[in-house]
Tab-separated table of C-alpha atoms in Angstrom:
chain	number	residue	atom	x	y	z
A	1	UNK	CA	179.971	146.339	101.150
A	2	UNK	CA	177.653	146.803	104.334
A	3	UNK	CA	175.418	149.406	103.091
A	4	UNK	CA	174.764	147.422	99.722
A	5	UNK	CA	173.856	144.026	102.174
A	6	UNK	CA	171.476	145.967	104.299
A	7	UNK	CA	169.378	147.206	100.953
A	8	UNK	CA	169.258	143.687	100.373
A	9	UNK	CA	167.916	142.729	103.414
A	10	UNK	CA	170.650	141.606	105.383
A	11	UNK	CA	171.258	142.459	109.204
A	12	UNK	CA	174.644	143.227	110.272
A	13	UNK	CA	175.775	141.234	113.364
A	14	UNK	CA	179.231	142.510	113.657
A	15	UNK	CA	181.555	144.941	110.995
A	16	UNK	CA	185.041	144.558	111.677
A	17	UNK	CA	187.372	147.318	110.624
A	18	UNK	CA	190.927	148.362	110.961
A	19	UNK	CA	190.859	151.674	110.435
A	20	UNK	CA	190.117	154.094	113.200
A	21	UNK	CA	188.325	156.778	110.733
A	22	UNK	CA	186.643	154.415	108.517
A	23	UNK	CA	184.890	152.603	111.687
A	24	UNK	CA	183.961	156.262	112.591
A	25	UNK	CA	182.079	156.998	109.397
A	26	UNK	CA	180.437	153.714	109.760
A	27	UNK	CA	179.142	154.621	113.490
A	28	UNK	CA	178.322	157.997	111.947
A	29	UNK	CA	175.916	157.077	109.447
A	30	UNK	CA	174.412	153.790	111.278
A	31	UNK	CA	174.654	154.222	114.817
A	32	UNK	CA	173.057	150.900	115.763
A	33	UNK	CA	175.306	149.033	113.630
A	34	UNK	CA	178.023	146.852	116.012
A	35	UNK	CA	181.013	148.167	114.619
A	36	UNK	CA	184.141	146.494	116.324
A	37	UNK	CA	187.267	148.187	115.814
A	38	UNK	CA	189.831	145.172	115.976
A	39	UNK	CA	192.599	143.365	113.734
A	40	UNK	CA	190.949	140.520	111.877
A	41	UNK	CA	194.069	138.492	112.557
A	42	UNK	CA	193.614	138.757	116.484
A	43	UNK	CA	189.914	138.013	116.343
A	44	UNK	CA	188.062	134.791	117.446
A	45	UNK	CA	185.281	134.162	115.608
A	46	UNK	CA	183.818	130.643	116.851
A	47	UNK	CA	181.183	133.026	119.082
A	48	UNK	CA	179.742	133.540	115.907
A	49	UNK	CA	179.621	129.808	114.785
A	50	UNK	CA	176.152	128.414	113.042
A	51	UNK	CA	174.656	131.975	113.938
A	52	UNK	CA	175.863	133.898	111.092
A	53	UNK	CA	174.411	133.447	107.209
A	54	UNK	CA	176.650	135.442	105.509
A	55	UNK	CA	180.423	136.507	106.167
A	56	UNK	CA	181.275	138.925	103.565
A	57	UNK	CA	184.583	141.163	103.247
A	58	UNK	CA	186.932	143.058	100.804
A	59	UNK	CA	190.453	141.184	101.174
A	60	UNK	CA	193.386	143.776	101.253
A	61	UNK	CA	193.814	143.941	97.373
A	62	UNK	CA	197.388	145.452	97.394
A	63	UNK	CA	199.070	142.179	97.206
A	64	UNK	CA	197.280	141.325	93.932
A	65	UNK	CA	196.823	145.084	92.078
A	66	UNK	CA	198.248	145.645	88.990
A	67	UNK	CA	199.260	148.792	90.166
A	68	UNK	CA	201.554	147.678	92.910
A	69	UNK	CA	204.259	145.108	93.540
A	70	UNK	CA	201.848	141.698	93.431
A	71	UNK	CA	203.526	140.302	95.942
A	72	UNK	CA	200.806	138.210	96.722
A	73	UNK	CA	200.962	135.177	99.601
A	74	UNK	CA	204.579	137.062	100.017
A	75	UNK	CA	202.746	140.514	100.949
A	76	UNK	CA	202.267	141.289	104.691
A	77	UNK	CA	199.094	142.532	103.667
A	78	UNK	CA	197.674	139.448	102.140
A	79	UNK	CA	194.884	138.228	104.741
A	80	UNK	CA	193.420	135.641	102.316
A	81	UNK	CA	194.623	133.130	104.727
A	82	UNK	CA	192.226	134.879	107.145
A	83	UNK	CA	189.578	134.764	105.263
A	84	UNK	CA	189.448	130.894	104.967
A	85	UNK	CA	190.131	130.977	108.940
A	86	UNK	CA	186.845	133.170	109.549
A	87	UNK	CA	185.030	130.892	107.429
A	88	UNK	CA	186.071	127.892	109.089
A	89	UNK	CA	185.448	129.329	112.676
A	90	UNK	CA	182.348	131.000	111.808
A	91	UNK	CA	180.775	128.094	109.229
A	92	UNK	CA	178.212	130.829	107.924
A	93	UNK	CA	175.918	129.604	105.374
A	94	UNK	CA	177.486	131.550	102.366
A	95	UNK	CA	180.590	133.809	102.271
A	96	UNK	CA	181.325	136.444	99.620
A	97	UNK	CA	184.977	137.971	99.345
A	98	UNK	CA	185.419	140.995	96.835
A	99	UNK	CA	189.192	141.700	95.432
A	100	UNK	CA	190.916	143.141	92.278
A	101	UNK	CA	191.020	141.430	89.104
A	102	UNK	CA	194.985	140.621	89.554
A	103	UNK	CA	194.039	138.100	92.039
A	104	UNK	CA	193.528	135.804	89.014
A	105	UNK	CA	196.849	136.491	87.484
A	106	UNK	CA	198.772	133.681	86.945
A	107	UNK	CA	201.438	134.037	89.525
A	108	UNK	CA	198.851	133.817	92.216
A	109	UNK	CA	196.970	130.937	90.706
A	110	UNK	CA	198.819	128.182	93.289
A	111	UNK	CA	198.233	130.604	96.397
A	112	UNK	CA	194.222	131.145	95.146
A	113	UNK	CA	193.487	127.519	94.642
A	114	UNK	CA	195.161	126.592	97.750
A	115	UNK	CA	192.670	128.793	99.193
A	116	UNK	CA	189.793	127.426	97.014
A	117	UNK	CA	190.808	123.896	98.300
A	118	UNK	CA	190.736	124.916	101.781
A	119	UNK	CA	187.049	126.469	101.425
A	120	UNK	CA	186.331	122.765	99.770
A	121	UNK	CA	187.744	120.865	102.828
A	122	UNK	CA	185.651	122.906	105.243
A	123	UNK	CA	182.405	122.224	103.340
A	124	UNK	CA	181.863	125.018	100.558
A	125	UNK	CA	181.560	124.681	97.148
A	126	UNK	CA	182.866	127.995	95.748
A	127	UNK	CA	182.800	129.949	92.321
A	128	UNK	CA	184.859	132.686	90.937
A	129	UNK	CA	182.893	135.573	89.631
A	130	UNK	CA	183.541	139.163	87.745
A	131	UNK	CA	181.453	141.948	88.278
A	132	UNK	CA	181.469	145.534	86.879
A	133	UNK	CA	179.833	148.825	88.296
A	134	UNK	CA	179.118	149.955	84.871
A	135	UNK	CA	176.344	147.342	84.742
A	136	UNK	CA	174.544	148.711	87.592
A	137	UNK	CA	173.855	152.206	86.726
A	138	UNK	CA	177.230	153.501	88.358
A	139	UNK	CA	179.448	156.275	86.206
A	140	UNK	CA	182.588	154.122	86.593
A	141	UNK	CA	184.365	151.293	85.007
A	142	UNK	CA	185.229	149.164	87.717
A	143	UNK	CA	185.884	145.554	87.210
A	144	UNK	CA	186.464	143.246	90.326
A	145	UNK	CA	186.320	139.664	90.986
A	146	UNK	CA	184.265	137.867	93.836
A	147	UNK	CA	184.680	134.403	95.668
A	148	UNK	CA	181.344	132.902	96.486
A	149	UNK	CA	180.811	129.886	98.665
A	150	UNK	CA	177.623	128.166	99.753
A	151	UNK	CA	177.743	125.235	102.108
A	152	UNK	CA	177.088	122.171	100.234
A	153	UNK	CA	174.761	120.752	103.279
A	154	UNK	CA	172.379	123.686	102.258
A	155	UNK	CA	171.593	122.084	98.920
A	156	UNK	CA	170.915	125.260	96.959
A	157	UNK	CA	172.678	127.179	94.431
A	158	UNK	CA	173.977	130.736	93.585
A	159	UNK	CA	173.158	132.596	90.544
A	160	UNK	CA	174.956	135.956	89.662
A	161	UNK	CA	172.522	139.011	89.240
A	162	UNK	CA	171.601	139.946	86.262
A	163	UNK	CA	173.012	142.764	84.235
A	164	UNK	CA	171.560	146.484	83.480
A	165	UNK	CA	173.984	148.024	81.092
A	166	UNK	CA	170.746	150.293	79.868
A	167	UNK	CA	171.136	151.404	83.569
A	168	UNK	CA	174.387	153.256	82.694
A	169	UNK	CA	174.945	157.001	82.649
A	170	UNK	CA	178.520	158.987	81.987
A	171	UNK	CA	180.357	160.710	84.807
A	172	UNK	CA	179.453	164.540	83.478
A	173	UNK	CA	175.306	163.411	84.285
A	174	UNK	CA	176.553	162.158	87.309
A	175	UNK	CA	178.497	164.680	88.725
A	176	UNK	CA	177.261	167.745	86.767
A	177	UNK	CA	175.579	169.319	89.731
A	178	UNK	CA	178.599	168.935	92.256
A	179	UNK	CA	181.023	170.281	89.357
A	180	UNK	CA	179.071	173.436	88.881
A	181	UNK	CA	178.343	174.207	92.534
A	182	UNK	CA	180.851	176.744	92.885
A	183	UNK	CA	179.907	178.509	89.424
A	184	UNK	CA	182.158	177.369	86.966
A	185	UNK	CA	180.501	178.621	84.002
A	186	UNK	CA	182.207	175.424	81.579
A	187	UNK	CA	180.337	173.400	83.647
A	188	UNK	CA	177.671	172.839	80.848
A	189	UNK	CA	180.352	172.466	78.178
A	190	UNK	CA	182.065	169.795	80.134
A	191	UNK	CA	179.035	167.788	81.015
A	192	UNK	CA	178.595	167.816	77.175
A	193	UNK	CA	182.199	166.554	76.508
A	194	UNK	CA	181.712	163.668	79.059
A	195	UNK	CA	178.235	162.808	77.570
A	196	UNK	CA	179.355	162.855	73.836
A	197	UNK	CA	182.915	161.163	74.089
A	198	UNK	CA	183.285	157.912	72.069
A	199	UNK	CA	184.897	155.184	73.561
A	200	UNK	CA	186.682	153.187	70.916
A	201	UNK	CA	188.222	149.639	71.696
A	202	UNK	CA	191.508	148.540	70.439
A	203	UNK	CA	190.041	147.393	66.948
A	204	UNK	CA	188.450	150.653	66.365
A	205	UNK	CA	185.065	149.566	67.176
A	206	UNK	CA	182.510	152.147	69.230
A	207	UNK	CA	181.861	150.538	72.750
A	208	UNK	CA	179.368	153.538	73.667
A	209	UNK	CA	178.901	157.209	73.807
A	210	UNK	CA	179.556	158.872	77.316
A	211	UNK	CA	182.565	158.199	79.212
A	212	UNK	CA	182.974	156.408	82.466
A	213	UNK	CA	185.081	157.578	85.430
A	214	UNK	CA	188.373	155.403	85.774
A	215	UNK	CA	188.341	153.016	88.512
A	216	UNK	CA	188.479	155.274	91.677
A	217	UNK	CA	191.362	154.339	93.878
A	218	UNK	CA	192.481	155.544	97.287
A	219	UNK	CA	194.271	158.751	97.836
A	220	UNK	CA	196.852	159.740	95.146
A	221	UNK	CA	198.918	162.726	95.838
A	222	UNK	CA	199.200	163.675	91.766
A	223	UNK	CA	199.417	161.413	88.809
A	224	UNK	CA	202.549	160.435	86.542
A	225	UNK	CA	202.844	161.953	82.959
A	226	UNK	CA	201.314	159.072	81.273
A	227	UNK	CA	198.230	159.614	83.527
A	228	UNK	CA	198.224	163.511	83.381
A	229	UNK	CA	198.104	163.224	79.581
A	230	UNK	CA	195.486	160.826	79.306
A	231	UNK	CA	193.421	162.861	81.832
A	232	UNK	CA	194.029	166.108	79.768
A	233	UNK	CA	192.587	164.363	76.581
A	234	UNK	CA	189.629	163.070	78.643
A	235	UNK	CA	189.088	166.311	80.221
A	236	UNK	CA	188.757	165.227	83.889
A	237	UNK	CA	191.972	164.900	86.378
A	238	UNK	CA	191.790	162.093	89.649
A	239	UNK	CA	194.719	163.550	91.293
A	240	UNK	CA	194.858	165.779	93.440
A	241	UNK	CA	191.931	165.652	95.295
A	242	UNK	CA	190.008	169.020	94.695
A	243	UNK	CA	188.837	170.458	97.848
A	244	UNK	CA	186.022	172.135	96.150
A	245	UNK	CA	184.169	172.534	92.895
A	246	UNK	CA	186.072	174.490	90.348
A	247	UNK	CA	185.639	178.208	89.974
A	248	UNK	CA	185.977	180.425	86.933
A	249	UNK	CA	189.329	181.762	88.311
A	250	UNK	CA	190.619	178.060	88.410
A	251	UNK	CA	189.874	177.284	84.969
A	252	UNK	CA	191.780	180.685	83.636
A	253	UNK	CA	194.670	178.853	84.859
A	254	UNK	CA	196.938	177.451	82.034
A	255	UNK	CA	196.253	173.749	81.252
A	256	UNK	CA	193.416	173.860	83.763
A	257	UNK	CA	191.328	170.575	84.133
A	258	UNK	CA	188.877	169.911	86.448
A	259	UNK	CA	190.045	167.479	89.232
A	260	UNK	CA	187.407	165.346	91.403
A	261	UNK	CA	186.591	166.400	94.891
A	262	UNK	CA	186.052	163.096	97.386
A	263	UNK	CA	182.025	164.137	97.289
A	264	UNK	CA	182.206	163.507	93.596
A	265	UNK	CA	184.303	160.280	93.749
A	266	UNK	CA	181.552	159.268	96.320
A	267	UNK	CA	178.994	159.744	93.897
A	268	UNK	CA	180.536	157.946	91.518
A	269	UNK	CA	181.169	155.353	93.987
A	270	UNK	CA	177.573	154.829	94.236
A	271	UNK	CA	177.639	156.502	97.734
A	272	UNK	CA	174.302	158.547	98.746
A	273	UNK	CA	174.930	162.283	98.941
A	274	UNK	CA	173.435	162.191	102.708
A	275	UNK	CA	176.741	159.579	103.416
A	276	UNK	CA	179.077	161.215	105.798
A	277	UNK	CA	182.623	160.623	105.943
A	278	UNK	CA	184.762	161.377	108.914
A	279	UNK	CA	188.560	162.449	108.561
A	280	UNK	CA	190.411	164.342	106.288
A	281	UNK	CA	190.895	164.429	102.654
A	282	UNK	CA	193.541	161.556	102.382
A	283	UNK	CA	191.389	159.173	104.828
A	284	UNK	CA	188.216	160.113	102.737
A	285	UNK	CA	189.753	159.369	99.618
A	286	UNK	CA	190.774	156.131	101.237
A	287	UNK	CA	187.420	155.148	102.379
A	288	UNK	CA	185.717	156.008	98.927
A	289	UNK	CA	188.210	153.914	96.907
A	290	UNK	CA	188.495	150.641	98.879
A	291	UNK	CA	184.931	150.655	99.046
A	292	UNK	CA	182.816	148.231	97.281
A	293	UNK	CA	180.211	150.146	95.378
A	294	UNK	CA	177.073	149.746	97.344
A	295	UNK	CA	174.622	148.785	94.241
A	296	UNK	CA	177.031	145.855	93.096
A	297	UNK	CA	176.919	144.912	96.879
A	298	UNK	CA	173.404	144.961	96.957
A	299	UNK	CA	173.192	142.931	93.440
A	300	UNK	CA	175.241	140.372	95.168
A	301	UNK	CA	173.270	140.560	98.131
A	302	UNK	CA	170.045	139.617	96.395
A	303	UNK	CA	171.329	137.104	94.438
A	304	UNK	CA	172.854	135.492	97.722
A	305	UNK	CA	169.419	136.347	99.642
A	306	UNK	CA	167.530	134.542	96.529
A	307	UNK	CA	169.626	131.500	96.995
A	308	UNK	CA	169.096	131.203	100.650
A	309	UNK	CA	165.423	131.551	100.502
A	310	UNK	CA	164.528	130.457	97.370
A	311	UNK	CA	163.060	133.922	96.356
A	312	UNK	CA	162.856	135.883	92.905
A	313	UNK	CA	162.935	139.608	92.647
A	314	UNK	CA	162.254	142.076	90.232
A	315	UNK	CA	165.559	143.292	89.918
A	316	UNK	CA	165.464	146.305	88.257
A	317	UNK	CA	163.218	148.425	89.982
A	318	UNK	CA	165.211	147.468	93.459
A	319	UNK	CA	168.542	148.228	91.826
A	320	UNK	CA	167.647	151.559	90.699
A	321	UNK	CA	165.800	152.918	93.897
A	322	UNK	CA	168.933	152.478	95.651
A	323	UNK	CA	168.709	154.976	98.007
A	324	UNK	CA	166.314	153.009	99.936
A	325	UNK	CA	165.666	149.795	101.384
A	326	UNK	CA	163.152	148.569	98.959
A	327	UNK	CA	162.976	145.189	101.042
A	328	UNK	CA	162.591	144.455	104.442
A	329	UNK	CA	162.957	140.114	104.502
A	330	UNK	CA	162.657	138.835	107.919
A	331	UNK	CA	165.909	137.463	109.594
A	332	UNK	CA	167.562	134.098	108.126
A	333	UNK	CA	169.044	133.366	111.803
A	334	UNK	CA	168.180	133.818	115.335
A	335	UNK	CA	169.195	136.891	117.281
A	336	UNK	CA	172.829	136.986	118.196
A	337	UNK	CA	172.687	139.802	120.874
A	338	UNK	CA	174.819	137.680	123.000
A	339	UNK	CA	177.877	137.728	121.093
A	340	UNK	CA	180.427	139.707	121.868
A	341	UNK	CA	184.077	140.543	120.126
A	342	UNK	CA	187.139	142.304	121.800
A	343	UNK	CA	186.799	145.818	120.965
A	344	UNK	CA	190.446	146.490	121.846
A	345	UNK	CA	192.439	144.619	119.595
A	346	UNK	CA	193.356	146.245	116.399
A	347	UNK	CA	192.582	145.340	112.745
A	348	UNK	CA	193.652	144.093	109.080
A	349	UNK	CA	190.457	144.618	106.720
A	350	UNK	CA	186.718	144.275	107.349
A	351	UNK	CA	184.588	141.518	107.610
A	352	UNK	CA	181.025	142.133	107.734
A	353	UNK	CA	179.042	139.189	109.729
A	354	UNK	CA	175.421	139.307	108.584
A	355	UNK	CA	171.920	137.586	109.290
């Protein structure tokens, strides 16, 4: 999220992250970013009041994910109320919270409606939008929900960024060089299979040619029986996570299906290749799987920048050249160098405060 917002021209004021290794990854790649290793449930946000334009975060998805128990507000990891509290205390011009599609399941309707009422009571007009990485050149089918709010007193409106389905690629072309890094002679055939595979909907109609990666998730030791069968049909396995690209010796194993390395997963999530991750295989897998695809955050960030500043962008060139900051707009708010947060507390989700 923070990487994408940086590309959209926002300057981070604070990045609050509970996971020690995830925080180390942020510091490794952006030494000047103000990373606060803390529990958002223990952070006092009031020092930031009036000094932040955009509050953005990924509220933990486990209470709402369709692959979990879907306990919603009964889950100890439910931090939607903390998102509401952060907005109330910071009073940003706008906020963006990302979550899984399961957030909109009927069983969570009352909980989500209560949060929306609280946002409204705090003076924000909030909309719920959907966005998918496949519409922004990422070779992954990853649908997500966004809660987007703007202060009513600003008299501005938010429009979602346009979609660019023609930017789409397939996962074979996306990771071809990484898959063939150890000389696997079947790489070319595998890439062609990924490139030529037909994707059919439930009615038998052709959706597209060229397979996209399944939604990249956090660490998983192995797949269940049904997943393994599907992976075999599609020609790629998502678990266990490979330590290295396949070799010809690996390919001689009965029932061989190439597994993805974390570097492959990171590229399928849209991270630049020079982004360094801190931690072992499980930790890095979680950092990748729990992330917002940077280009999605960039697209939404540009849309928010456009709303706040009344600017229009030539979207496609900016999003295509996604490995560099293509714009460097002036800060939207005064300096917040005098703001501090308690680095000794522990954390629950990441909240990005930007100006």
